[in-house]
Protein backbone atom coordinates (compact mmCIF):
# COMPACT_ATOMS: atom_id res chain seq x y z
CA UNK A 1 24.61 -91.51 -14.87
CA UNK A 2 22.12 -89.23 -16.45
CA UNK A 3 19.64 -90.13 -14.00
CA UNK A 4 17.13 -88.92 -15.76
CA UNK A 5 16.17 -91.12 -13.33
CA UNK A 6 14.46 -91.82 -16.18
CA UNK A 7 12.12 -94.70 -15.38
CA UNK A 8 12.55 -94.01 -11.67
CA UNK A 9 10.95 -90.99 -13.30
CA UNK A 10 13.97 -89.14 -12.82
CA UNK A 11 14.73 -87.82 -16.44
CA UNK A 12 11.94 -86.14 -17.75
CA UNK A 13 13.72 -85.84 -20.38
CA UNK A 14 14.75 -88.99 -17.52
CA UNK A 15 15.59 -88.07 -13.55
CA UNK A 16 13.38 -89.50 -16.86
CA UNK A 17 12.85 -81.18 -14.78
CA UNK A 18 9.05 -71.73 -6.62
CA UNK A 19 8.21 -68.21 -7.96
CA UNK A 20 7.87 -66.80 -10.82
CA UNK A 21 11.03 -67.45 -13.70
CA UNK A 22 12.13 -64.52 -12.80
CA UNK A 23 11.91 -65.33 -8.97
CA UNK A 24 14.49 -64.12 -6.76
CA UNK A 25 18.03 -66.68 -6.76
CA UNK A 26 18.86 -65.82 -3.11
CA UNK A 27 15.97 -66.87 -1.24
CA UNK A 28 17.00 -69.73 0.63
CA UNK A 29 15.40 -72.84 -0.96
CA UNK A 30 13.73 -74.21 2.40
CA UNK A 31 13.05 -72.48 5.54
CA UNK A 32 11.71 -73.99 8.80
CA UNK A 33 8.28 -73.40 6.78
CA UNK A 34 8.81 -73.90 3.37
CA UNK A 35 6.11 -72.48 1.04
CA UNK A 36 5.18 -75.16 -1.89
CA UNK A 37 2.41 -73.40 -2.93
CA UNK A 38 3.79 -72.48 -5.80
CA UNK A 39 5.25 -75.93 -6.74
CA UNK A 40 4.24 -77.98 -9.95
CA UNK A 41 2.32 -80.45 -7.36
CA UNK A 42 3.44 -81.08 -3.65
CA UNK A 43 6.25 -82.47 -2.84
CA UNK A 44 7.28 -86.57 -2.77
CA UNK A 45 8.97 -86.57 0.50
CA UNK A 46 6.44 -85.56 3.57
CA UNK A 47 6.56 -82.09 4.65
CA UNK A 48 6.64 -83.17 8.26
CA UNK A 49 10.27 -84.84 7.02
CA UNK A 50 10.85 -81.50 4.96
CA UNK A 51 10.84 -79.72 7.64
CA UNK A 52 12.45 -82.13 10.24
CA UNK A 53 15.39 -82.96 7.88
CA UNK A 54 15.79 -79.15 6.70
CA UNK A 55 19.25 -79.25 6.58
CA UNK A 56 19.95 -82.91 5.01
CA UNK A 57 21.13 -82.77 1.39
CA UNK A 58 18.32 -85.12 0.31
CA UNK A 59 15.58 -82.45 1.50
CA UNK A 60 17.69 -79.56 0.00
CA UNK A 61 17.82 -81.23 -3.21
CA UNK A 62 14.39 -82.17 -3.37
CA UNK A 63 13.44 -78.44 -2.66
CA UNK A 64 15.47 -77.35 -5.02
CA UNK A 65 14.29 -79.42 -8.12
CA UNK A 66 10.87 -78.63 -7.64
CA UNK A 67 11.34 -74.70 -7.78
CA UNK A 68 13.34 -75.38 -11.00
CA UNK A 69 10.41 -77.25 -12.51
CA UNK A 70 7.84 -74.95 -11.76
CA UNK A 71 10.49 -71.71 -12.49
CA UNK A 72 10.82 -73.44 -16.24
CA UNK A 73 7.42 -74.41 -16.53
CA UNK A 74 6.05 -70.98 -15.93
CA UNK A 75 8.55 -69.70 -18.41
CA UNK A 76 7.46 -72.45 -21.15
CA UNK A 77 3.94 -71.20 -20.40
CA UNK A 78 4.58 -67.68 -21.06
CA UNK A 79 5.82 -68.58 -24.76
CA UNK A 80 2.53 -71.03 -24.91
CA UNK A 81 -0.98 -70.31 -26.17
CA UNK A 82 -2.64 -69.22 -23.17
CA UNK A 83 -5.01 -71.43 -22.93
CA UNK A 84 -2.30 -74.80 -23.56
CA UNK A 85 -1.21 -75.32 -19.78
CA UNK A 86 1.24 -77.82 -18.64
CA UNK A 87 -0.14 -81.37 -17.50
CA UNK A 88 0.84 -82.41 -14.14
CA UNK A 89 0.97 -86.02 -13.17
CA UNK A 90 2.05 -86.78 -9.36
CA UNK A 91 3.01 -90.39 -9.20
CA UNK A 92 4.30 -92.70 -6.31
CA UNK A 93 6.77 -96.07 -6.64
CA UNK A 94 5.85 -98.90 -5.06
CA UNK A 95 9.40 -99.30 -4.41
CA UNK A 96 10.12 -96.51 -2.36
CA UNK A 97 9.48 -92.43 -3.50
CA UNK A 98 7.62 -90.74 -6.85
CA UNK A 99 8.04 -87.98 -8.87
CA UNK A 100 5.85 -85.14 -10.87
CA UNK A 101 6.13 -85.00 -14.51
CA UNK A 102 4.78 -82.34 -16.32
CA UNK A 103 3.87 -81.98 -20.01
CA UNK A 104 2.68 -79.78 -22.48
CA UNK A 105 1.64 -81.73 -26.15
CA UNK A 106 0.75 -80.44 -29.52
CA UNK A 107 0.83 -76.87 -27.85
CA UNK A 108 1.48 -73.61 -30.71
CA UNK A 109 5.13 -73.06 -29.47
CA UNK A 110 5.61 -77.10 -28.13
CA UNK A 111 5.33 -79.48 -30.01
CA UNK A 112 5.78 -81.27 -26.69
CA UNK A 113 7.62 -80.18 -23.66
CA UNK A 114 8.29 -82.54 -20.42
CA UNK A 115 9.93 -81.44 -17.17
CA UNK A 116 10.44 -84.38 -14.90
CA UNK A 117 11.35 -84.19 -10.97
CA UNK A 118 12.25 -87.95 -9.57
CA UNK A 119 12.52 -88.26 -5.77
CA UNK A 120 13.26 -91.93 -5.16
CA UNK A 121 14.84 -94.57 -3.09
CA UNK A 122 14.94 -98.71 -2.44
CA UNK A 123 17.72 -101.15 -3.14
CA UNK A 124 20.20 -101.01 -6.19
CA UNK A 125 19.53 -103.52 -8.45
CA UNK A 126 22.90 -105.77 -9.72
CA UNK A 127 22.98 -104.29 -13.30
CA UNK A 128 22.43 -100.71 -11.83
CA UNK A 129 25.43 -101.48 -9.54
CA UNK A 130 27.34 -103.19 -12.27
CA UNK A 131 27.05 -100.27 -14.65
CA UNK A 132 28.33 -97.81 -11.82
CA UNK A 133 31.49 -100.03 -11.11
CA UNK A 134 32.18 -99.81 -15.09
CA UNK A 135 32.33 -96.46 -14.57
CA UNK A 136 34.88 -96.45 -11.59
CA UNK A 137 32.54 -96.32 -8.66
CA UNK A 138 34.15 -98.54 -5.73
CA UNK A 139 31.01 -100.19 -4.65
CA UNK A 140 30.79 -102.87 -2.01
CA UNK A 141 28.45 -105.33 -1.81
CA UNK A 142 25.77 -106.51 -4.81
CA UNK A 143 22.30 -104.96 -3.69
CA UNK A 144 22.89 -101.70 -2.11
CA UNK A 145 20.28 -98.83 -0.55
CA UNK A 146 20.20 -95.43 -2.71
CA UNK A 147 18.46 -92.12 -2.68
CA UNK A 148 18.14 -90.33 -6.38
CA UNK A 149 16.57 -87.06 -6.69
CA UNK A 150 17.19 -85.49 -9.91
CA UNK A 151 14.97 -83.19 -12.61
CA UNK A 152 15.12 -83.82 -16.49
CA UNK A 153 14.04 -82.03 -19.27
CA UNK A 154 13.94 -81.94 -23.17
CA UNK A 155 12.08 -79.62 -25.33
CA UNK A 156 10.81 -80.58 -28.44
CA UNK A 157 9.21 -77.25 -30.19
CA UNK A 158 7.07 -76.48 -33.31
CA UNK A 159 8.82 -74.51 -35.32
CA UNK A 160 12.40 -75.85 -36.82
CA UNK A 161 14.36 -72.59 -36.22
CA UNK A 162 13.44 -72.85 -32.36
CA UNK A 163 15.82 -75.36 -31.06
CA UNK A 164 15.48 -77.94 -28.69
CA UNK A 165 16.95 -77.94 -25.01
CA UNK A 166 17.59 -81.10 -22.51
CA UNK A 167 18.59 -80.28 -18.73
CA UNK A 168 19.28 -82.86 -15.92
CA UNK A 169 20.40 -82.04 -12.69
CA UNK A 170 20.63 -85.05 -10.35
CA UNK A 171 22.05 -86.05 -6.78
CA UNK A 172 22.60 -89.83 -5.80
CA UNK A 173 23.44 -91.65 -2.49
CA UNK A 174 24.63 -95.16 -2.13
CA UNK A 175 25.13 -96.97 1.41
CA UNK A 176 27.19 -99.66 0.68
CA UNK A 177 27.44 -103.25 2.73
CA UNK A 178 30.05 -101.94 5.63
CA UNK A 179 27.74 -98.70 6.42
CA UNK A 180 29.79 -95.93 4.42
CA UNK A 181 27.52 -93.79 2.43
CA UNK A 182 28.99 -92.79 -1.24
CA UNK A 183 27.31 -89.41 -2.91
CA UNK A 184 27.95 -87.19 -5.98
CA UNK A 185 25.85 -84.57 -8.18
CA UNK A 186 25.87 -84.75 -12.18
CA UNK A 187 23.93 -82.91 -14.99
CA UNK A 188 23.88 -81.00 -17.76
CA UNK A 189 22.84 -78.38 -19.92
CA UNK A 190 22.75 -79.20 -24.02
CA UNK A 191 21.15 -77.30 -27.20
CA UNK A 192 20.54 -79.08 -30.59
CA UNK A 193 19.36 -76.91 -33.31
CA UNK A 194 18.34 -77.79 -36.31
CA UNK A 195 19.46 -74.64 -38.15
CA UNK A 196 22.99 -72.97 -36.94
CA UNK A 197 22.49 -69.49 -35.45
CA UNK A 198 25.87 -68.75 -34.13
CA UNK A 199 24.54 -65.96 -32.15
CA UNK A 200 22.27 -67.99 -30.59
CA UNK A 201 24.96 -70.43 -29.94
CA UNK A 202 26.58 -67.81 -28.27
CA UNK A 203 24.52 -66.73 -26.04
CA UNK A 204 23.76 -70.04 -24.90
CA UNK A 205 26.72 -70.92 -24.24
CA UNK A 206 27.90 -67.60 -22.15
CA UNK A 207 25.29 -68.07 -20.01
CA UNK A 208 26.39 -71.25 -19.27
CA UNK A 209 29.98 -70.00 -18.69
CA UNK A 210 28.77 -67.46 -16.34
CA UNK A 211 27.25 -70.39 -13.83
CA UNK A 212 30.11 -72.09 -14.17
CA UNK A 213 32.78 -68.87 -13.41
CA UNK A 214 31.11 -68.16 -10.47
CA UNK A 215 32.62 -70.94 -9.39
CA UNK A 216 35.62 -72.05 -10.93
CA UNK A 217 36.75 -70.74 -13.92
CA UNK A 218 38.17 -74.69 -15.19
CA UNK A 219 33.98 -75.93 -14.79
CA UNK A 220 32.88 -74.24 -18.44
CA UNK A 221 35.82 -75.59 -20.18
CA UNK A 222 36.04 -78.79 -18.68
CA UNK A 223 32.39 -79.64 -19.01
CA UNK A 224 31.65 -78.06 -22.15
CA UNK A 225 34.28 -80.68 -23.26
CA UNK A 226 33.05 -83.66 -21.87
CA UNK A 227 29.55 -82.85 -22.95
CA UNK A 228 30.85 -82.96 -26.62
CA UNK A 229 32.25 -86.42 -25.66
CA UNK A 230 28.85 -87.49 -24.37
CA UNK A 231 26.43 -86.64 -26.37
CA UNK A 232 28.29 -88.05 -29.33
CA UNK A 233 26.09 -90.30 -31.47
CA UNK A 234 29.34 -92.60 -32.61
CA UNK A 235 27.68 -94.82 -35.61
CA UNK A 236 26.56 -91.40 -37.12
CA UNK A 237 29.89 -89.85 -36.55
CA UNK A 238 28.55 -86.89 -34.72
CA UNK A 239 27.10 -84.74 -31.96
CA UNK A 240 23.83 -84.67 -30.88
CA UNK A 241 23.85 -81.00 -31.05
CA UNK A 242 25.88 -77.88 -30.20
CA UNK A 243 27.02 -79.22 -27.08
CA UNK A 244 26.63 -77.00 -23.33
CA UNK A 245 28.13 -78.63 -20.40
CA UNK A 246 27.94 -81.89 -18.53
CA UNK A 247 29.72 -83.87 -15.56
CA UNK A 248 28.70 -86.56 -13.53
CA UNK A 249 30.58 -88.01 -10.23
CA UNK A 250 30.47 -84.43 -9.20
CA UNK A 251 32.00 -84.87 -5.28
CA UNK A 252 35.30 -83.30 -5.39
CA UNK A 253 34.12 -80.81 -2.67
CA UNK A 254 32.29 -80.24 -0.17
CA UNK A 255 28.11 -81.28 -0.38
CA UNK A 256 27.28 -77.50 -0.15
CA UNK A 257 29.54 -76.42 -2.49
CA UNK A 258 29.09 -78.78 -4.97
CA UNK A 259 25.01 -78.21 -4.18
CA UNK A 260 25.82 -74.35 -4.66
CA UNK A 261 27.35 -75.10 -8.59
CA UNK A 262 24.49 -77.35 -9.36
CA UNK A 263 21.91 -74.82 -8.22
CA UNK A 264 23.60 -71.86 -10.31
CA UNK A 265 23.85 -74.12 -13.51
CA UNK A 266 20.34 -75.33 -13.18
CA UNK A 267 19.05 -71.54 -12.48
CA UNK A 268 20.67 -70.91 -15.57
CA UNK A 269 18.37 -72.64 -17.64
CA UNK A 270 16.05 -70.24 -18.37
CA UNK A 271 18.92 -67.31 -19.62
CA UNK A 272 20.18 -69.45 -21.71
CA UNK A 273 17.17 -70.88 -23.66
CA UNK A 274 13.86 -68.98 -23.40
CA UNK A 275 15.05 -65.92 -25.14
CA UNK A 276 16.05 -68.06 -28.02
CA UNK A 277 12.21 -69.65 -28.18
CA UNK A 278 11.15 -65.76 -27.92
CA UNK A 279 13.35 -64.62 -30.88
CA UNK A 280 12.22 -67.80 -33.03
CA UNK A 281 8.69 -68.99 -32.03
CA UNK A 282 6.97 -66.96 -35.20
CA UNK A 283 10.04 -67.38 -37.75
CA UNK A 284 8.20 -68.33 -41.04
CA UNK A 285 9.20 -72.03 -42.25
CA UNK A 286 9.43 -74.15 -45.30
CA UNK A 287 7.84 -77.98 -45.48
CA UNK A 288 11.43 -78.44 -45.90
CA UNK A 289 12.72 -77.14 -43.00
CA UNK A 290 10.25 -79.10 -41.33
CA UNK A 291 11.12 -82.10 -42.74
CA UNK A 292 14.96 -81.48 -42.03
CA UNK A 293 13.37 -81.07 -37.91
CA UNK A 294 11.96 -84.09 -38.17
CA UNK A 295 15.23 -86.21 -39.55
CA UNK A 296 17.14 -84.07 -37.13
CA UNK A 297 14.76 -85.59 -34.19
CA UNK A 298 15.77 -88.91 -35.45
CA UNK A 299 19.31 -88.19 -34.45
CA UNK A 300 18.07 -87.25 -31.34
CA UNK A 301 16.10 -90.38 -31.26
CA UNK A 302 19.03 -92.27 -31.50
CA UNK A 303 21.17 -91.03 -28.91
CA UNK A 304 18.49 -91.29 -26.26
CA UNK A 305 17.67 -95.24 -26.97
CA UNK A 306 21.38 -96.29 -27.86
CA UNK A 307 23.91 -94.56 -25.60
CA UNK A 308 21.81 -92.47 -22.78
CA UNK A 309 23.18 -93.65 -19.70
CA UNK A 310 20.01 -92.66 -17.71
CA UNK A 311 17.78 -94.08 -19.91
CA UNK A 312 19.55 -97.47 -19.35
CA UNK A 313 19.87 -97.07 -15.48
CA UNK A 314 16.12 -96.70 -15.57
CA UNK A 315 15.35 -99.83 -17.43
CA UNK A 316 17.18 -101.41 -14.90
CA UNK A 317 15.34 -100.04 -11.49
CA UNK A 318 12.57 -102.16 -10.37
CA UNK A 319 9.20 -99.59 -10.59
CA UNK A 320 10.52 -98.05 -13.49
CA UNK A 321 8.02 -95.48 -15.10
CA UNK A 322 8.40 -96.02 -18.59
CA UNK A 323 6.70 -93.05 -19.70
CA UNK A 324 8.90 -90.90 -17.83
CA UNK A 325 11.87 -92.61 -19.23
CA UNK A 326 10.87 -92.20 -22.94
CA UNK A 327 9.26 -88.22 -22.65
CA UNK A 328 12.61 -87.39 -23.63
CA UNK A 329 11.18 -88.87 -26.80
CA UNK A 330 9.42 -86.56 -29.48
CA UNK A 331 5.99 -86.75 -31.00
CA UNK A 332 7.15 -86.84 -34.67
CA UNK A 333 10.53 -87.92 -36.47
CA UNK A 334 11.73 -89.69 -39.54
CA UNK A 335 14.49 -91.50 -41.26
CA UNK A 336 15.12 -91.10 -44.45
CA UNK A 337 17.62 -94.13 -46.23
CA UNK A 338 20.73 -92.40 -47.33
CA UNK A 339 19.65 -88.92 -46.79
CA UNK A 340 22.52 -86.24 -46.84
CA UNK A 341 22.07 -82.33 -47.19
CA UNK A 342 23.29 -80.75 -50.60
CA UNK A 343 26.76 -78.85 -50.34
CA UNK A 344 26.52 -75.59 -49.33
CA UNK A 345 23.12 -75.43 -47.44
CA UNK A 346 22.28 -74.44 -44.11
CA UNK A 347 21.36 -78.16 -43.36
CA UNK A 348 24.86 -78.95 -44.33
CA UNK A 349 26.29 -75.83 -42.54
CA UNK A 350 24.79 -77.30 -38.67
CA UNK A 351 25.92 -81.15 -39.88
CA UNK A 352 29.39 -80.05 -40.68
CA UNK A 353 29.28 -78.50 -37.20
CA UNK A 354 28.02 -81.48 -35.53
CA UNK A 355 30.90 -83.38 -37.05
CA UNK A 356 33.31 -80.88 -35.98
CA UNK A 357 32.65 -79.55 -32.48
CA UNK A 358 34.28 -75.87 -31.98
CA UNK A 359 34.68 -73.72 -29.57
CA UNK A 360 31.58 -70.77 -29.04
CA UNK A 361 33.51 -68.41 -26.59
């Protein structure tokens, strides 16, 4: 479930995204006095409760999500006009938690750029459960107490030969009618371009690989798999992009371990994709090549509103934040009846790819 939680506000590109990017990995994410100076905004949960509940996977999460967000909003900023700064909006849900979404419009580098952190919890609505038992989840009982905490983000930037990046790291809890409490990570890394640098593929994708090895050598292949079998946009016939990784029902170890593999994938985000906006942000560009972007975004478009699993969950959470389920969305994008690049173009070089996902590394 890409929570993006989305509407919960857990995506941000949904649930629907604390140092410097290049802050240190090994500090310990919370201490008995955590620091959140340097967060986005403060945290949702209470740092009385932060502090109390150091050691509980909900707080851990929590404190981990918001470094990410301001680690990757920093970066963005760095690539940004100077004086085009990230908007923060702290919100609360009646229901139970809030989030802080951040945003950067009609920036120089961004066309616009949201990194969402969602830190909610109240009762499971029946389609919410429903959906989760369609995907194999053993659930007991109809209305059941969760806790989502998750960050989301998708990129959306000026220039066509800068491609765009989504991220969504989640965790989930469900305490089901007889007292046993279910929980499992998911997330994802995934690039679309909208003009095929295999290089850059590359490197996006080792980086990727190298979270994943430090853990298991199966994740990268496993998940780089399944992400091609997600993000497929099936009435088009083909991928949302170049793929990256994704699971979801993440649980088959322990909470800290599986907490340690979603921290190194979502501390990966910045490797992977900044120095790609660095490389590109000045390329020259055609009208063209613009317009291609902005049929490409349509694609995108698509996916989000038809398949997105976290896009649906949030439509089905009382509170839902609708703009924080649909900042995935872009500013600008077309359709075009019919269209179809000519034979032998780079347009037709990236669709032939997206119809045929290969292997990078």
């Amino acid at each position: 479930m890409l929570v993006r939680f989305a509407g919960l506000g857990l995506g941000a590109a949904t649930l629907t995204t604390v140092a410097a990017a290049s802050g240190n990995s090994n500090v310990d994410v919370l201490t008995s006095s955590p620091d959140v100076s340097s967060f986005m905004a403060e945290p949702v949960t209470p740092l009385s409760t932060l502090v109390k509940d150091k050691d509980d996977m909900k707080v851990k999460m929590e404190m981990l999500i918001m470094k990410i967000q301001a680690d990757f909003c920093r970066a963005l900023e760095n690539e940004e006009d100077p004086s085009k700064k990230f908007i923060v909006d702290r919100w609360t849900r009646a229901e139970g938690g809030g989030g802080v979404t951040c945003v950067i419009q009609n920036g120089k580098t961004f066309e616009k750029a949201g990194v969402n952190v969602s830190v909610v919890h109240g009762i499971l609505p029946v389609d919410a459960v429903r959906q989760m038992k369609a995907r194999g989840k053993e659930l007991i009982g109809k209305e059941l107490p969760f806790f989502a905490a998750g960050i989301s983000s998708v990129i959306h930037p000026s220039n066509p030969h800068v491609p765009t990046v989504h991220f969504n790291y989640r965790y989930f809890e469900v305490t089901q009618e007889n007292g046993e409490k279910m929980w499992w990570f998911g997330g994802g890394t995934d690039l679309t371009p909208y003009y095929l640098v295999e290089e850059d593929v590359r490197h996006f994708h080792s980086t990727l690989k190298n979270a994943c090895d430090q853990h298991d050598a199966g994740y990268y292949p496993k998940f780089k798999k399944w992400c091609d079998e997600y993000f497929l946009v099936s009435h088009r016939n083909e991928c949302r992009g170049v793929g990256g990784i994704f699971f979801d029902d993440f649980e088959m170890h322990s909470q800290e371990d599986c907490f340690k593999f979603v921290k190194s994938c979502a501390e990966s985000v910045i490797p992977s994709y900044v120095p790609l906006v660095k490389k590109h942000r000045n390329d020259p560009y055609t009208s063209a090549e613009r317009d291609w972007q902005l049929l490409r975004r349509g694609r995108y478009v698509e996916f989000n509103l038809v398949y997105d699993r976290g896009t649906k969950f949030g439509l089905y959470t009382p509170g839902a934040r609708i703009e924080s389920i649909l900042m995935s969305l872009p500013v600008y994008a077309k359709w075009e009846y019919m269209h179809s690049p000519s034979d032998g173009t780079p347009e037709a070089k990236l669709t032939e790819i997206l119809k045929n996902p290969k292997e990078w590394i």
